[in-house]
Coordinates of C-alpha atoms in Angstrom, one line a residue:
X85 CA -14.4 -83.0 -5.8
X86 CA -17.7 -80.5 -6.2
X87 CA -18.3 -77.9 -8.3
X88 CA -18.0 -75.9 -5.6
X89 CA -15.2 -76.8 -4.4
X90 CA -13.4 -76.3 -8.2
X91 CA -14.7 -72.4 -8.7
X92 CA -13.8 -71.7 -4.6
X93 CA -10.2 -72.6 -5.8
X94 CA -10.5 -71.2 -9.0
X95 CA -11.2 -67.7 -7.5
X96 CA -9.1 -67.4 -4.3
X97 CA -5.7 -66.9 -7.0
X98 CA -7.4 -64.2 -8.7
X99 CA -8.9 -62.5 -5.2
X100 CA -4.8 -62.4 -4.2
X101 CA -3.2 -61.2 -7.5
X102 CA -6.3 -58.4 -8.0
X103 CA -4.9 -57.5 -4.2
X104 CA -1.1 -57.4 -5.2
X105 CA -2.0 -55.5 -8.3
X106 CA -4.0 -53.0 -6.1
X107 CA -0.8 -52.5 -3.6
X108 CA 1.3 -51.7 -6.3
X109 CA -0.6 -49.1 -7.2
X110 CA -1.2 -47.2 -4.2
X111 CA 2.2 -47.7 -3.6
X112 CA 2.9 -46.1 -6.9
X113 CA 1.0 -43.5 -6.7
X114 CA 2.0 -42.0 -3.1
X115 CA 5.8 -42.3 -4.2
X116 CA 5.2 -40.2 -7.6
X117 CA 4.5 -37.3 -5.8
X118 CA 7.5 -36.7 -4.0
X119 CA 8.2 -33.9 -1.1
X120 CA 10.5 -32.3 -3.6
X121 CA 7.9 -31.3 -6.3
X122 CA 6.0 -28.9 -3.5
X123 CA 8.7 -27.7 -1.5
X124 CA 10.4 -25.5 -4.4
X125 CA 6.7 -24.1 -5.3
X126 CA 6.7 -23.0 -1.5
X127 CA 9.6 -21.6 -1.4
X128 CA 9.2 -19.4 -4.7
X129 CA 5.9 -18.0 -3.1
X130 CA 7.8 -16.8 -0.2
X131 CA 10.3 -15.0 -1.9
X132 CA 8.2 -13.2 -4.7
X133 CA 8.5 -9.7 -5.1
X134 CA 6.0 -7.6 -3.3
X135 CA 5.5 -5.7 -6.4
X136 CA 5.5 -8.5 -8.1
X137 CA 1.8 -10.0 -6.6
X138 CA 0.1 -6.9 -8.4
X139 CA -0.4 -5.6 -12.0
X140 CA -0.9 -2.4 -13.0
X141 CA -4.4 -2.5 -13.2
X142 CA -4.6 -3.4 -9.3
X143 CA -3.3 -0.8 -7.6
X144 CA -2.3 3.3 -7.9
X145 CA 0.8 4.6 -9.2
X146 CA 2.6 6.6 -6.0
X147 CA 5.6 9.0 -6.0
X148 CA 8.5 7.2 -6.8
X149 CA 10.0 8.0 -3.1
X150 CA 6.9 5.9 -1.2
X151 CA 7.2 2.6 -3.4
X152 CA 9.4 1.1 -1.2
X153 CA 7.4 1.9 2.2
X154 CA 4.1 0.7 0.3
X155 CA 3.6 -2.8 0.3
X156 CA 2.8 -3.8 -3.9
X157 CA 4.8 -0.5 -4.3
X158 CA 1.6 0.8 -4.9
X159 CA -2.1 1.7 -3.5
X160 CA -3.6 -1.6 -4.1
X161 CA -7.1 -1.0 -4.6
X162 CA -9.8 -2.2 -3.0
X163 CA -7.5 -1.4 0.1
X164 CA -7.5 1.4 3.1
X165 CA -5.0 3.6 4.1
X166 CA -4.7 5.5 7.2
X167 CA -2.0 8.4 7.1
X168 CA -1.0 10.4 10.0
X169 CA 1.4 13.4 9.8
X170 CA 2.7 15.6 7.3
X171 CA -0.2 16.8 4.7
X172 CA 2.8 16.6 2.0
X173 CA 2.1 13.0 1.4
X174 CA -1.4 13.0 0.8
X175 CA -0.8 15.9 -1.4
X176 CA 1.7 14.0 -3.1
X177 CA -0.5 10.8 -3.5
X178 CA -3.4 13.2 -4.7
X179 CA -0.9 14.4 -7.1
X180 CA 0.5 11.4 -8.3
X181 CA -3.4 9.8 -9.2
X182 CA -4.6 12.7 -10.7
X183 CA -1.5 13.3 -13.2
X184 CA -2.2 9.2 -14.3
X185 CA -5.6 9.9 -15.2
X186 CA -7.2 8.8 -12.0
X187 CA -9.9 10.6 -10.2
X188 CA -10.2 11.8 -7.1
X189 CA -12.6 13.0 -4.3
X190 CA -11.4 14.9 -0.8
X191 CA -13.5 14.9 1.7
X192 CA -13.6 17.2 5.1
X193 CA -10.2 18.5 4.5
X194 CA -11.0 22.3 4.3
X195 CA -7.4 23.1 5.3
X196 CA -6.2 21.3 2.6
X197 CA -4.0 23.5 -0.2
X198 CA -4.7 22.5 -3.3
X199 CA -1.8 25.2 -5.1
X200 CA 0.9 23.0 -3.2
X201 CA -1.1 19.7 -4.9
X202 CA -0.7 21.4 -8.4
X203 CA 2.8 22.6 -7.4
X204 CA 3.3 18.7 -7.2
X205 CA 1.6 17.7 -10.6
X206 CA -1.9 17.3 -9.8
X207 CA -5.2 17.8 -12.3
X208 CA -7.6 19.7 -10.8
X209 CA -9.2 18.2 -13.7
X210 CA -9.8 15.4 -11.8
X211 CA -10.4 16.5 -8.0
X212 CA -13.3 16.6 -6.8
X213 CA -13.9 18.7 -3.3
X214 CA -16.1 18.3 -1.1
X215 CA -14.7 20.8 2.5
X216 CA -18.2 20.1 4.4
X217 CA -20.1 16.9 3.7
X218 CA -22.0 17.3 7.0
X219 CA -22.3 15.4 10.4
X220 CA -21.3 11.9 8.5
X221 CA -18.0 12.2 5.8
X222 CA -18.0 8.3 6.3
X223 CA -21.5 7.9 4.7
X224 CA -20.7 10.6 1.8
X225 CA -16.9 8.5 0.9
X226 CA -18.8 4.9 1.1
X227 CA -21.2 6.6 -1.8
X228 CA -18.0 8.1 -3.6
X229 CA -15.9 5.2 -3.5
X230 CA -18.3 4.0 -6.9
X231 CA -16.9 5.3 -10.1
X232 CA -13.5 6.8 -8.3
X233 CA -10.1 5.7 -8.4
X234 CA -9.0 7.7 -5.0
X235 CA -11.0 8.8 -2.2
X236 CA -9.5 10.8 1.2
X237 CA -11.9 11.4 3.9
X238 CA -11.1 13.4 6.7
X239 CA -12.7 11.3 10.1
X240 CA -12.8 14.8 11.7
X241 CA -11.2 13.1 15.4
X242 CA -13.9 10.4 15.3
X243 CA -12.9 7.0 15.9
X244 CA -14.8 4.3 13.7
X245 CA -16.5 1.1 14.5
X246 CA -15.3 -2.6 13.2
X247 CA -18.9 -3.1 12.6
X248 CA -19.4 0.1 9.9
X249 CA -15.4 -0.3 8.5
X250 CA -16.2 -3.7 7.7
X251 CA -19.2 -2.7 5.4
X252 CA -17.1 0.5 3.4
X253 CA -13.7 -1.8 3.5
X254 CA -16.0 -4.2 1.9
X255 CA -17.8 -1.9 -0.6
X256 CA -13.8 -0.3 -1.2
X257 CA -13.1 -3.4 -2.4
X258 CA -16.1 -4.3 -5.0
X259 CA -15.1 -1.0 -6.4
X260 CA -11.9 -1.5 -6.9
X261 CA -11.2 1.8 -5.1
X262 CA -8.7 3.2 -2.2
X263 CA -9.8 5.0 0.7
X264 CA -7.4 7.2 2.4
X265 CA -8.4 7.7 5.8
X266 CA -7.0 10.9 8.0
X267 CA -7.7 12.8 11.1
X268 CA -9.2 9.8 13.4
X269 CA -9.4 6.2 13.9
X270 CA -10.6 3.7 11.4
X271 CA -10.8 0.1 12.6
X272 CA -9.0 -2.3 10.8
X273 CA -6.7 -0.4 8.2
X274 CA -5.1 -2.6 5.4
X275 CA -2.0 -0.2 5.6
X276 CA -0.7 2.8 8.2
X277 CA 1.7 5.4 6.9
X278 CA 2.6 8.1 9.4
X279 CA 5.1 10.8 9.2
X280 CA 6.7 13.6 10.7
X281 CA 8.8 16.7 10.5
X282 CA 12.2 16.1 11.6
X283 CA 14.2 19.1 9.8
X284 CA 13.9 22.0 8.3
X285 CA 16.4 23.2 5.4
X286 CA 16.8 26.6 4.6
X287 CA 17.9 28.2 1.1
X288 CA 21.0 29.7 0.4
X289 CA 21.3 32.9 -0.4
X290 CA 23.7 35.2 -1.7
X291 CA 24.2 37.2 1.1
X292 CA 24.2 34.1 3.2
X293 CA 25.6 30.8 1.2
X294 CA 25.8 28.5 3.6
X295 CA 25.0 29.2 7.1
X296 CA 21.7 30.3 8.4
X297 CA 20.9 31.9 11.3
X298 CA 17.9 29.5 13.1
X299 CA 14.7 31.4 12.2
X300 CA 15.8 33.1 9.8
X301 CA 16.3 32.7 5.9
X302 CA 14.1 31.3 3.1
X303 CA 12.2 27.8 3.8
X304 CA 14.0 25.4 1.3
X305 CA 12.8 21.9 2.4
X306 CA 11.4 19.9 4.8
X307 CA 12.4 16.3 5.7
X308 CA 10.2 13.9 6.9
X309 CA 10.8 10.5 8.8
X310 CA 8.4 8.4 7.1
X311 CA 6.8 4.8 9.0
X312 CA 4.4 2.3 7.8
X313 CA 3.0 -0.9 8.5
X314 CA -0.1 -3.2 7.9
X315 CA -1.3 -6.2 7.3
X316 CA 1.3 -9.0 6.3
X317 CA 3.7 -6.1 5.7
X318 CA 6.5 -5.8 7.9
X319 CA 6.6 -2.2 7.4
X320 CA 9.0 0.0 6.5
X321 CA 11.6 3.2 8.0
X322 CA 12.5 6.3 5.5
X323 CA 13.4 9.9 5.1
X324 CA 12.3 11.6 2.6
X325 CA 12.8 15.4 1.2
X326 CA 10.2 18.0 0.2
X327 CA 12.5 19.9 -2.2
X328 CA 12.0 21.8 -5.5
X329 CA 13.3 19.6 -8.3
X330 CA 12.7 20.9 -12.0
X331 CA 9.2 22.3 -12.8
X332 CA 7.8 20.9 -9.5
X333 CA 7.9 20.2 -5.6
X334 CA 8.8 16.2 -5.0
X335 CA 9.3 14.0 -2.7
X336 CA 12.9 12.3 -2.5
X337 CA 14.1 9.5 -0.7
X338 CA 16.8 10.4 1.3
X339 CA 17.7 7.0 2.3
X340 CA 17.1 5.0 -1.1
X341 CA 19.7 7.7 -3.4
X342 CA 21.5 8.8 -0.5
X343 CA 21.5 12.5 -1.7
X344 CA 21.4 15.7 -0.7
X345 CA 20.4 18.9 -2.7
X346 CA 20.9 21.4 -0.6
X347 CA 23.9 23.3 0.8
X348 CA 22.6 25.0 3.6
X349 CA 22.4 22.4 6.9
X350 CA 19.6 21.2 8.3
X351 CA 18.0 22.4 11.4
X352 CA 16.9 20.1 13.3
X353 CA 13.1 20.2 15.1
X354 CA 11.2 18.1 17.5
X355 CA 7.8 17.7 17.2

């Protein structure tokens, strides 16, 4: 027999067990990772906490009462808001960022009552006003949002492109800022929070401890009937009270503490 013969028979045995060897591996190696080790990790993703996917230092403390319609529980910054409705929210998230240290600008919102935002906690401190900033509030918030924790622009009824939210939503979020939008349409809003009054509660009296004549009496509240949604939030239903509580005017989830403070009844009001 040849040489060549001998080292052909020589390698062909080590061709086949270098071939078994590899099999085995691969076979190894695709049965170590079994479905069970990523199904679990899937599942704890999907039931995390809202709150839970944001610290501190990403979003904006908010009254106690609008955690739970918030998704994060929170303003998350770098994020847009749109609110619609009652003015007692915004003054109440004004309040709320201001008395954490926060600062704030408002923009085109010469309505806007600052005494019922101090009534609430707010540091004037830390508000910044701005009633007229011309033909363009859009332009004067995209400049704001740089250095400032919370920035609410009144749209004045204009309805905003995809093409110019895209640019501010993008420079919202290299700032680490929230815009509140109000008063118009803005294209592509991370989160939508409208509201609206349902009832009006009036304060007793002594002449009159319990029953109120309608239209006449002593405002003591306001309920609201609170809605948001957004992005990869299923949104959320509430009431919530406008009441006098201690040294200040807060907002109370009527739904969440199932509570009442008042005496008088409600009177009921479509708007």
């Amino acid at each position: 027999m040849d040489r060549g013969a001998m080292q052909t028979m020589e390698t062909a045995p080590d061709k086949a067990q270098k071939l078994a060897m590899l099999r085995q591996t691969l076979a190894a190696a695709t049965t170590r990772s079994k479905p069970e080790s990523v199904v679990p990790q899937r599942q704890i993703s999907a039931v995390v906490n809202e709150q839970e996917k944001y610290t501190d230092r990403e979003r904006l403390a908010v009254p106690p009462a609008l955690e739970r319609v918030l998704p994060g529980a929170g303003l998350i910054r770098g994020q847009v808001l749109a609110l619609e409705g009652a003015r007692s929210l915004l003054l109440s998230l004004i309040a709320q960022v201001s008395a954490d240290g926060g600062h704030v600008a408002v923009i085109g919102q010469p309505q806007l009552c600052l005494l019922a935002a101090v009534e609430m906690g707010a540091d004037l401190s830390r508000i910044a006003v701005i009633p007229d900033p011309g033909p363009d509030p859009v332009e004067i918030a995209a400049v704001l949002l740089d250095g400032l924790d919370l920035v609410v622009v009144g749209l004045g009824g204009i309805s905003v492109p995809p093409s110019r939210s895209r640019v501010v939503m993008a420079r919202a979020r290299s700032k680490g800022a929230v815009l509140v939008v109000t008063d118009g349409t803005w294209s592509g809003a991370h989160v939508k929070l409208q509201s609206r009054v349902c009832a009006y509660r009036h304060q007793p009296t002594a002449h009159q401890p319990s029953a109120v004549r309608r239209g006449y009496g002593r405002l003591g509240g306001v309920s609201l009937a609170v809605r948001s949604h957004g992005r990869g939030f299923a949104g959320a239903d509430t009431r919530l009270d406008v009441m006098h509580c201690g040294d200040r005017v807060q907002l109370v989830d009527v739904v969440g503490s199932q509570s009442n403070s008042y005496d008088a009844p409600s009177l009921p009001v479509a708007l």
